[in-house]
């Protein structure tokens, strides 16, 4: 189409949709998932940074301490979990800030649908795109730290459950500090106390697996934490986002 | 097409003795007005008079210290969801995602109203002069084109009251005239518009003005 035609066409006439179905919350939730997916897969840097951080910490650790199996194997669960936890925390910092800066957050609050499920859609997409790659990368880094084979499955499972809880709880901190400009440290301070139980049960499961003890109790507690976060954090995120927008 | 309220003579939106304070400064006091179907209300006032604050307050984004806002005679706290599904708010920042194309941006806004008709959205972009830019990411568009992408919502929205904060920013003359026509069409169809603008809008029928910040 040529340029002249564009300008002639810019008439801003009212259009009449053929069909308007009053959308259900489920329909809007699916639309939100789709939009977030499109959006977040295009921010490649934001997706790669946490992975690189995770890999770097685990690669540098043996260089700094000792490359021998006697030293690395006992600390591997802790190192892997702490590095993954910090990588998740790092990835969350900018979760809502771009939305505040371009007005999408305002639009979310006035869209006429409950904010909690729609912000949950955002966090879930973020979890799938940022945390699942961490879970998949973890066994490879586990091998580098002489993590015993029988603990690899538990490593992935505990990170899968744990990262969901970490993402959801971290998103509350990200929402609370959205209006503050650069706020990495403050967010960390707000969120870190709530990360402790996840870290304790996560590394607990790993230690149990390394020692050949049953891991079910630890994993069940991690799953409980993840489910509690899934049920409760969307409401806190929604309330925090309202505060962030009204402070603008 | 647009759902008009049962009592078309009653005010759609009523502000009753509103007061707003920001950072210990009182922006306005005792502000009351009615907005009826078919009306265009232009908020006027110098920079910093509180036009944007009033707009955000009406959209429920800012708390107000005194007074109440009624939607079709009902306090908006009692009918929040219905109220939000009846208004369309476009602020200074229009909520256009730079990473997404105009079409993808519109798809989300249309989905919020239950419209899943891609040809309609393409027509809407055509109407605002963005034909050929459907699939460009919005960060490649100019400020005026981004504004057009945001305002493309107005061509198909079914919402009754539009709250537009400086809708004409960055638009060229033709686009401003075209938007004015769109506002007239909406008000004639039984809708209502509140907008802030420094443009003279005298040509519009049913235009009411509300001045802010004069007594300060």
PDB file of N, CA, C and O in Angstrom, chain A residues 22 43 85 145 151 181 195 216 227 242 244:
ATOM      1  N   UNK A  22     -19.548 -10.785  26.043  1.00  0.00           N
ATOM      2  CA  UNK A  22     -19.036 -10.275  27.306  1.00  0.00           C
ATOM      3  C   UNK A  22     -17.995 -11.274  27.810  1.00  0.00           C
ATOM      4  O   UNK A  22     -18.300 -12.430  28.025  1.00  0.00           O
ATOM      5  N   UNK A  43      11.990 -10.157  25.213  1.00  0.00           N
ATOM      6  CA  UNK A  43      13.039  -9.540  26.041  1.00  0.00           C
ATOM      7  C   UNK A  43      14.109 -10.577  26.296  1.00  0.00           C
ATOM      8  O   UNK A  43      14.195 -11.142  27.376  1.00  0.00           O
ATOM      9  N   UNK A  85      18.503 -19.391  43.819  1.00  0.00           N
ATOM     10  CA  UNK A  85      17.646 -18.443  44.539  1.00  0.00           C
ATOM     11  C   UNK A  85      17.983 -17.007  44.151  1.00  0.00           C
ATOM     12  O   UNK A  85      17.098 -16.195  43.865  1.00  0.00           O
ATOM     13  N   UNK A 145      29.767 -29.960  40.063  1.00  0.00           N
ATOM     14  CA  UNK A 145      30.079 -29.883  41.496  1.00  0.00           C
ATOM     15  C   UNK A 145      30.088 -31.270  42.144  1.00  0.00           C
ATOM     16  O   UNK A 145      29.993 -31.381  43.359  1.00  0.00           O
ATOM     17  N   UNK A 151      20.926 -37.619  43.575  1.00  0.00           N
ATOM     18  CA  UNK A 151      20.337 -36.351  44.012  1.00  0.00           C
ATOM     19  C   UNK A 151      19.906 -35.465  42.845  1.00  0.00           C
ATOM     20  O   UNK A 151      19.268 -34.435  43.055  1.00  0.00           O
ATOM     21  N   UNK A 181      11.669   3.513  41.405  1.00  0.00           N
ATOM     22  CA  UNK A 181      12.813   3.625  40.514  1.00  0.00           C
ATOM     23  C   UNK A 181      13.734   2.454  40.742  1.00  0.00           C
ATOM     24  O   UNK A 181      13.290   1.333  40.931  1.00  0.00           O
ATOM     25  N   UNK A 195      12.270 -15.931  51.821  1.00  0.00           N
ATOM     26  CA  UNK A 195      12.959 -16.944  51.028  1.00  0.00           C
ATOM     27  C   UNK A 195      13.605 -18.019  51.891  1.00  0.00           C
ATOM     28  O   UNK A 195      13.912 -19.103  51.419  1.00  0.00           O
ATOM     29  N   UNK A 216      10.597 -37.273  50.690  1.00  0.00           N
ATOM     30  CA  UNK A 216       9.210 -36.890  50.434  1.00  0.00           C
ATOM     31  C   UNK A 216       8.744 -35.764  51.353  1.00  0.00           C
ATOM     32  O   UNK A 216       8.060 -34.834  50.911  1.00  0.00           O
ATOM     33  N   UNK A 227       2.160 -23.883  46.907  1.00  0.00           N
ATOM     34  CA  UNK A 227       0.706 -23.753  46.773  1.00  0.00           C
ATOM     35  C   UNK A 227       0.176 -22.583  47.600  1.00  0.00           C
ATOM     36  O   UNK A 227      -0.711 -21.849  47.154  1.00  0.00           O
ATOM     37  N   UNK A 242      -1.567  -1.450  43.200  1.00  0.00           N
ATOM     38  CA  UNK A 242      -2.445  -0.280  43.385  1.00  0.00           C
ATOM     39  C   UNK A 242      -1.703   0.843  44.092  1.00  0.00           C
ATOM     40  O   UNK A 242      -1.818   2.015  43.724  1.00  0.00           O
ATOM     41  N   UNK A 244       1.533   1.291  44.121  1.00  0.00           N
ATOM     42  CA  UNK A 244       2.571   1.817  43.232  1.00  0.00           C
ATOM     43  C   UNK A 244       1.986   2.820  42.251  1.00  0.00           C
ATOM     44  O   UNK A 244       2.576   3.870  42.002  1.00  0.00           O
TER      45      UNK A 244
END
